[in-house]
PDB file of C-alpha atoms in Angstrom:
ATOM      1  CA  SER A   1      -0.059  -0.222   0.467  1.00 51.00           C
ATOM      2  CA  PRO A   2       1.180   3.599  -0.457  1.00 52.00           C
ATOM      3  CA  PRO A   3       2.626   4.821   2.265  1.00 54.00           C
ATOM      4  CA  PRO A   4       0.131   8.012   3.644  1.00 56.00           C
ATOM      5  CA  LEU A   5       0.170  11.240   3.065  1.00 54.00           C
ATOM      6  CA  ARG A   6       2.154  13.553   5.148  1.00 59.00           C
ATOM      7  CA  PRO A   7       1.261  16.870   5.860  1.00 56.00           C
ATOM      8  CA  PRO A   8       3.572  19.673   3.598  1.00 55.00           C
ATOM      9  CA  PRO A   9       6.267  21.199   5.921  1.00 60.00           C
ATOM     10  CA  PRO A  10       5.943  24.461   7.279  1.00 60.00           C
ATOM     11  CA  PRO A  11       7.056  27.310   4.858  1.00 58.00           C
ATOM     12  CA  PRO A  12      10.084  28.872   5.939  1.00 59.00           C
ATOM     13  CA  PRO A  13      10.087  32.039   8.111  1.00 58.00           C
ATOM     14  CA  PRO A  14      10.264  34.719   6.271  1.00 54.00           C
ATOM     15  CA  ARG A  15      13.204  36.475   5.847  1.00 54.00           C
ATOM     16  CA  ALA A  16      14.257  39.732   6.990  1.00 49.00           C
ATOM     17  CA  ASN A  17      14.857  42.756   4.711  1.00 47.00           C
ATOM     18  CA  PRO A  18      18.629  42.867   4.423  1.00 46.00           C
ATOM     19  CA  PRO A  19      20.375  46.156   6.218  1.00 43.00           C
ATOM     20  CA  PRO A  20      21.074  48.703   3.198  1.00 41.00           C
ATOM     21  CA  PRO A  21      24.776  48.805   2.166  1.00 42.00           C
ATOM     22  CA  PRO A  22      26.978  51.266   4.279  1.00 37.00           C
ATOM     23  CA  VAL A  23      27.898  54.377   2.726  1.00 36.00           C
ATOM     24  CA  ARG A  24      30.237  54.671   0.637  1.00 37.00           C
ATOM     25  CA  GLY A  25      33.797  55.455   2.475  1.00 38.00           C
ATOM     26  CA  LEU A  26      31.769  55.289   6.085  1.00 44.00           C
ATOM     27  CA  PRO A  27      31.150  52.152   7.989  1.00 46.00           C
ATOM     28  CA  SER A  28      27.141  51.665   9.085  1.00 48.00           C
ATOM     29  CA  PRO A  29      26.019  54.150  11.172  1.00 48.00           C
ATOM     30  CA  ALA A  30      25.331  53.075  14.567  1.00 52.00           C
ATOM     31  CA  PRO A  31      21.980  53.695  16.801  1.00 52.00           C
ATOM     32  CA  GLY A  32      21.352  57.364  17.418  1.00 56.00           C
ATOM     33  CA  VAL A  33      23.634  58.499  14.504  1.00 64.00           C
ATOM     34  CA  ASN A  34      22.050  60.463  11.771  1.00 61.00           C
ATOM     35  CA  ALA A  35      22.199  58.799   8.873  1.00 62.00           C
ATOM     36  CA  ALA A  36      21.424  61.885   6.456  1.00 56.00           C
ATOM     37  CA  ALA A  37      23.852  64.203   8.370  1.00 59.00           C
ATOM     38  CA  VAL A  38      26.543  60.943   8.238  1.00 62.00           C
ATOM     39  CA  GLU A  39      25.942  60.792   4.217  1.00 56.00           C
ATOM     40  CA  SER A  40      25.876  64.609   3.538  1.00 51.00           C
ATOM     41  CA  LEU A  41      29.656  64.806   5.387  1.00 53.00           C
ATOM     42  CA  ARG A  42      30.624  62.000   2.666  1.00 52.00           C
ATOM     43  CA  ARG A  43      29.154  64.090  -0.354  1.00 49.00           C
ATOM     44  CA  PHE A  44      31.053  66.874   0.462  1.00 44.00           C
ATOM     45  CA  GLY A  45      34.270  65.264   1.298  1.00 42.00           C
ATOM     46  CA  GLY A  46      35.397  63.154   4.440  1.00 45.00           C
ATOM     47  CA  PRO A  47      38.249  63.804   7.256  1.00 44.00           C
ATOM     48  CA  ALA A  48      41.477  64.688   5.342  1.00 38.00           C
ATOM     49  CA  PRO A  49      44.052  62.595   5.361  1.00 35.00           C
ATOM     50  CA  ALA A  50      46.886  63.293   8.381  1.00 35.00           C
ATOM     51  CA  ARG A  51      49.280  64.864   5.323  1.00 33.00           C
ATOM     52  CA  LYS A  52      46.668  68.106   4.659  1.00 36.00           C
ATOM     53  CA  PRO A  53      46.561  71.613   6.734  1.00 34.00           C
ATOM     54  CA  ALA A  54      45.009  71.317   9.654  1.00 36.00           C
ATOM     55  CA  GLY A  55      41.170  72.168  10.004  1.00 37.00           C
ATOM     56  CA  GLY A  56      37.911  71.149   9.419  1.00 42.00           C
ATOM     57  CA  LEU A  57      35.831  68.087   7.205  1.00 45.00           C
ATOM     58  CA  PHE A  58      38.078  69.576   3.894  1.00 39.00           C
ATOM     59  CA  GLY A  59      41.419  69.772   4.861  1.00 36.00           C
ATOM     60  CA  LEU A  60      41.162  70.858   8.369  1.00 45.00           C
ATOM     61  CA  PHE A  61      41.426  67.786   9.834  1.00 44.00           C
ATOM     62  CA  GLY A  62      44.506  67.837  12.832  1.00 40.00           C
ATOM     63  CA  GLY A  63      48.200  68.084  12.132  1.00 38.00           C
ATOM     64  CA  ALA A  64      49.888  71.426  12.078  1.00 37.00           C
ATOM     65  CA  ALA A  65      48.905  73.444   9.062  1.00 38.00           C
ATOM     66  CA  ALA A  66      51.546  72.944   5.964  1.00 38.00           C
ATOM     67  CA  PRO A  67      52.698  76.329   3.586  1.00 40.00           C
ATOM     68  CA  ALA A  68      49.680  77.476   2.382  1.00 40.00           C
ATOM     69  CA  ALA A  69      49.923  78.170  -1.965  1.00 42.00           C
ATOM     70  CA  LYS A  70      50.377  81.136  -3.919  1.00 51.00           C
ATOM     71  CA  GLY A  71      49.209  83.972  -1.329  1.00 58.00           C
ATOM     72  CA  PRO A  72      46.812  82.567   1.651  1.00 64.00           C
ATOM     73  CA  VAL A  73      47.804  83.366   5.265  1.00 69.00           C
ATOM     74  CA  GLN A  74      49.575  80.505   6.552  1.00 74.00           C
ATOM     75  CA  VAL A  75      48.552  79.647   9.402  1.00 75.00           C
ATOM     76  CA  ASP A  76      51.052  79.813  12.418  1.00 81.00           C
ATOM     77  CA  THR A  77      51.047  77.450  15.181  1.00 83.00           C
ATOM     78  CA  SER A  78      54.451  77.511  16.762  1.00 87.00           C
ATOM     79  CA  LEU A  79      54.094  78.124  20.383  1.00 90.00           C
ATOM     80  CA  PRO A  80      56.918  79.062  23.650  1.00 92.00           C
ATOM     81  CA  ARG A  81      59.179  75.947  24.300  1.00 93.00           C
ATOM     82  CA  HIS A  82      56.840  75.733  27.892  1.00 94.00           C
ATOM     83  CA  LEU A  83      53.408  74.731  25.380  1.00 94.00           C
ATOM     84  CA  GLU A  84      55.464  72.609  22.870  1.00 94.00           C
ATOM     85  CA  ALA A  85      54.240  69.456  24.554  1.00 95.00           C
ATOM     86  CA  GLN A  86      50.818  71.121  25.327  1.00 95.00           C
ATOM     87  CA  GLY A  87      51.068  72.030  21.234  1.00 93.00           C
ATOM     88  CA  ALA A  88      51.951  67.911  20.186  1.00 94.00           C
ATOM     89  CA  GLU A  89      49.377  66.600  22.219  1.00 95.00           C
ATOM     90  CA  VAL A  90      46.562  69.032  20.192  1.00 94.00           C
ATOM     91  CA  HIS A  91      47.955  67.397  17.018  1.00 93.00           C
ATOM     92  CA  GLN A  92      48.525  64.038  17.986  1.00 95.00           C
ATOM     93  CA  LEU A  93      44.408  64.230  19.900  1.00 94.00           C
ATOM     94  CA  GLY A  94      43.647  65.250  15.869  1.00 92.00           C
ATOM     95  CA  ALA A  95      45.379  61.921  14.587  1.00 92.00           C
ATOM     96  CA  ARG A  96      43.145  60.491  16.786  1.00 94.00           C
ATOM     97  CA  VAL A  97      39.799  62.033  15.536  1.00 91.00           C
ATOM     98  CA  ARG A  98      40.718  61.447  12.350  1.00 90.00           C
ATOM     99  CA  GLU A  99      41.336  57.502  13.041  1.00 92.00           C
ATOM    100  CA  LEU A 100      37.743  57.560  14.693  1.00 91.00           C
ATOM    101  CA  PHE A 101      35.919  58.467  12.487  1.00 88.00           C
ATOM    102  CA  ALA A 102      36.935  56.580   9.802  1.00 87.00           C
ATOM    103  CA  ALA A 103      36.604  53.797  11.836  1.00 90.00           C
ATOM    104  CA  GLY A 104      32.641  54.905  12.390  1.00 87.00           C
ATOM    105  CA  GLN A 105      32.498  55.414  15.874  1.00 91.00           C
ATOM    106  CA  PHE A 106      31.137  59.171  16.199  1.00 91.00           C
ATOM    107  CA  GLY A 107      30.746  58.873  19.446  1.00 92.00           C
ATOM    108  CA  ASP A 108      34.373  58.358  20.698  1.00 94.00           C
ATOM    109  CA  ALA A 109      35.412  60.641  17.960  1.00 92.00           C
ATOM    110  CA  LEU A 110      33.420  63.516  19.895  1.00 94.00           C
ATOM    111  CA  GLY A 111      35.014  62.913  23.022  1.00 95.00           C
ATOM    112  CA  VAL A 112      38.291  63.216  21.762  1.00 95.00           C
ATOM    113  CA  ALA A 113      37.708  66.614  19.697  1.00 94.00           C
ATOM    114  CA  GLU A 114      35.900  67.904  22.735  1.00 96.00           C
ATOM    115  CA  ARG A 115      39.267  66.983  24.773  1.00 96.00           C
ATOM    116  CA  ARG A 116      40.807  69.011  22.054  1.00 96.00           C
ATOM    117  CA  LEU A 117      39.000  71.992  21.771  1.00 96.00           C
ATOM    118  CA  ASP A 118      39.830  72.084  25.704  1.00 97.00           C
ATOM    119  CA  LEU A 119      43.030  71.979  25.374  1.00 96.00           C
ATOM    120  CA  CYS A 120      43.843  73.490  22.290  1.00 96.00           C
ATOM    121  CA  ARG A 121      41.777  76.898  24.066  1.00 97.00           C
ATOM    122  CA  ARG A 122      44.365  76.073  27.054  1.00 96.00           C
ATOM    123  CA  THR A 123      46.971  76.141  23.998  1.00 96.00           C
ATOM    124  CA  TYR A 124      46.795  78.475  21.745  1.00 95.00           C
ATOM    125  CA  GLY A 125      43.459  81.005  23.616  1.00 95.00           C
ATOM    126  CA  SER A 126      40.296  81.464  21.813  1.00 96.00           C
ATOM    127  CA  GLU A 127      41.856  83.719  19.283  1.00 94.00           C
ATOM    128  CA  HIS A 128      43.206  81.250  17.105  1.00 94.00           C
ATOM    129  CA  ALA A 129      43.036  79.611  13.703  1.00 93.00           C
ATOM    130  CA  MET A 130      43.690  76.527  15.027  1.00 93.00           C
ATOM    131  CA  TYR A 131      40.945  77.019  18.026  1.00 95.00           C
ATOM    132  CA  ALA A 132      39.429  77.439  15.093  1.00 94.00           C
ATOM    133  CA  THR A 133      40.394  74.122  13.664  1.00 91.00           C
ATOM    134  CA  CYS A 134      38.945  71.881  17.315  1.00 94.00           C
ATOM    135  CA  LEU A 135      35.758  73.927  16.716  1.00 94.00           C
ATOM    136  CA  ASN A 136      35.323  72.566  13.405  1.00 91.00           C
ATOM    137  CA  ASP A 137      35.801  69.028  14.444  1.00 89.00           C
ATOM    138  CA  VAL A 138      33.640  69.279  17.336  1.00 93.00           C
ATOM    139  CA  ALA A 139      30.803  70.661  15.550  1.00 93.00           C
ATOM    140  CA  THR A 140      31.188  68.071  12.656  1.00 89.00           C
ATOM    141  CA  PHE A 141      30.108  65.247  15.609  1.00 90.00           C
ATOM    142  CA  GLU A 142      27.610  67.418  16.994  1.00 92.00           C
ATOM    143  CA  GLN A 143      25.994  67.518  13.047  1.00 91.00           C
ATOM    144  CA  VAL A 144      26.630  63.599  13.084  1.00 88.00           C
ATOM    145  CA  PHE A 145      24.322  63.052  16.319  1.00 90.00           C
ATOM    146  CA  ALA A 146      22.085  65.947  14.696  1.00 90.00           C
ATOM    147  CA  ARG A 147      22.694  68.369  16.684  1.00 92.00           C
ATOM    148  CA  TYR A 148      21.796  71.212  14.883  1.00 93.00           C
ATOM    149  CA  ASP A 149      22.325  74.092  16.908  1.00 94.00           C
ATOM    150  CA  ARG A 150      25.235  73.458  18.309  1.00 95.00           C
ATOM    151  CA  ALA A 151      27.057  72.360  15.288  1.00 94.00           C
ATOM    152  CA  GLU A 152      25.747  75.721  13.037  1.00 95.00           C
ATOM    153  CA  ALA A 153      27.205  77.913  16.425  1.00 97.00           C
ATOM    154  CA  LEU A 154      30.196  76.438  16.508  1.00 96.00           C
ATOM    155  CA  PHE A 155      30.689  76.063  12.600  1.00 95.00           C
ATOM    156  CA  GLU A 156      30.158  80.413  12.874  1.00 96.00           C
ATOM    157  CA  GLU A 157      32.255  80.459  16.036  1.00 97.00           C
ATOM    158  CA  ALA A 158      35.033  78.690  13.743  1.00 95.00           C
ATOM    159  CA  SER A 159      34.082  80.895  10.385  1.00 95.00           C
ATOM    160  CA  LYS A 160      34.333  84.500  12.443  1.00 96.00           C
ATOM    161  CA  ILE A 161      37.754  83.649  13.656  1.00 96.00           C
ATOM    162  CA  GLN A 162      38.600  82.322  10.062  1.00 94.00           C
ATOM    163  CA  LYS A 163      37.588  85.801   8.139  1.00 93.00           C
ATOM    164  CA  LYS A 164      39.259  87.951  11.010  1.00 94.00           C
ATOM    165  CA  LEU A 165      42.656  85.706  10.724  1.00 93.00           C
ATOM    166  CA  LEU A 166      42.892  84.455   7.875  1.00 91.00           C
ATOM    167  CA  GLY A 167      40.697  86.794   5.378  1.00 91.00           C
ATOM    168  CA  GLN A 168      37.557  85.897   3.600  1.00 88.00           C
ATOM    169  CA  GLY A 169      39.080  83.985   0.534  1.00 89.00           C
ATOM    170  CA  HIS A 170      41.232  81.474   2.436  1.00 91.00           C
ATOM    171  CA  PRO A 171      40.968  77.919   2.015  1.00 91.00           C
ATOM    172  CA  HIS A 172      40.389  77.111   5.740  1.00 90.00           C
ATOM    173  CA  THR A 173      38.224  79.955   6.315  1.00 92.00           C
ATOM    174  CA  ILE A 174      35.950  79.038   2.847  1.00 92.00           C
ATOM    175  CA  ALA A 175      35.997  74.735   3.864  1.00 90.00           C
ATOM    176  CA  THR A 176      33.966  76.161   7.118  1.00 92.00           C
ATOM    177  CA  LEU A 177      31.561  77.731   5.074  1.00 93.00           C
ATOM    178  CA  GLN A 178      31.507  74.221   3.347  1.00 91.00           C
ATOM    179  CA  ASN A 179      31.136  72.718   6.713  1.00 91.00           C
ATOM    180  CA  LEU A 180      27.650  74.542   6.734  1.00 93.00           C
ATOM    181  CA  ALA A 181      26.808  74.086   3.531  1.00 92.00           C
ATOM    182  CA  ALA A 182      27.434  69.878   4.327  1.00 90.00           C
ATOM    183  CA  LEU A 183      24.931  70.773   7.596  1.00 92.00           C
ATOM    184  CA  TYR A 184      22.014  72.670   5.951  1.00 93.00           C
ATOM    185  CA  THR A 185      21.521  69.683   3.519  1.00 91.00           C
ATOM    186  CA  ALA A 186      21.877  67.772   6.516  1.00 88.00           C
ATOM    187  CA  LYS A 187      19.145  69.553   7.866  1.00 89.00           C
ATOM    188  CA  GLY A 188      17.181  69.334   5.056  1.00 90.00           C
ATOM    189  CA  ASP A 189      17.288  73.175   4.510  1.00 93.00           C
ATOM    190  CA  ALA A 190      17.726  73.428   0.701  1.00 93.00           C
ATOM    191  CA  PRO A 191      17.527  77.031   0.080  1.00 94.00           C
ATOM    192  CA  LYS A 192      20.154  77.669   2.764  1.00 94.00           C
ATOM    193  CA  ALA A 193      22.496  75.084   1.577  1.00 93.00           C
ATOM    194  CA  GLU A 194      22.386  76.279  -1.786  1.00 94.00           C
ATOM    195  CA  ALA A 195      23.059  80.455  -0.717  1.00 95.00           C
ATOM    196  CA  MET A 196      25.989  78.872   1.357  1.00 94.00           C
ATOM    197  CA  GLN A 197      27.591  76.881  -1.622  1.00 93.00           C
ATOM    198  CA  LEU A 198      27.127  80.042  -4.280  1.00 94.00           C
ATOM    199  CA  LEU A 199      28.767  82.147  -1.565  1.00 93.00           C
ATOM    200  CA  VAL A 200      31.928  78.910  -1.295  1.00 92.00           C
ATOM    201  CA  GLN A 201      31.867  78.887  -5.672  1.00 92.00           C
ATOM    202  CA  ALA A 202      32.217  82.939  -5.323  1.00 93.00           C
ATOM    203  CA  LEU A 203      34.842  82.993  -3.057  1.00 91.00           C
ATOM    204  CA  GLN A 204      36.898  79.736  -4.551  1.00 89.00           C
ATOM    205  CA  LEU A 205      36.215  81.706  -7.977  1.00 88.00           C
ATOM    206  CA  SER A 206      37.722  85.007  -6.795  1.00 86.00           C
ATOM    207  CA  SER A 207      40.515  83.672  -4.647  1.00 79.00           C
ATOM    208  CA  SER A 208      41.788  81.647  -7.567  1.00 76.00           C
ATOM    209  CA  GLY A 209      41.910  84.938  -9.529  1.00 69.00           C
ATOM    210  CA  GLY A 210      38.807  83.604 -11.986  1.00 62.00           C
ATOM    211  CA  GLY A 211      36.734  86.784 -10.658  1.00 54.00           C
ATOM    212  CA  ASP A 212      38.777  89.671 -11.820  1.00 51.00           C
TER     213      ASP A 212
END
């Protein structure tokens, strides 16, 4: 006789949707991290390699400033002998910020950036281009965590220092304005982002001699 019929096996459980692919060049955002802000940071440049001048995302992360090319004011990071060790630590912390950013450890990067900002204030003072560099670092990670109000205030403080000390067309000054454009993009404020990008383009054209 034929074997008894057996009930069909239960269907396999539905598969969960696979996680979205990581943003190119960055790990997937951790819980609590604003994905749109991270994507905006990726689109607007990502952290600079160590050989770049000091500052924020656009050649501004960490390190002593390299000589500026063809005219812009150079950032003087020299210190009295009794402060040289603190200055070296400022630069070391900048390198650590870059490493943590690249690893997607944004919370840890923010903590190091905050330490660096405080040490920089005590080493260089709050009216120095290096202090603007450190403000950029902290603002960058405040943006990642969608704390836009504080990020904007820090970027604007950095921009004010840079305009005063370096001039409107200096690469570091322009870089901070680009950071603000990235912030407005992450916030979804398209009109402000577009206006800031137009200002950046005008300053870049002027500083390159193309506006003559």
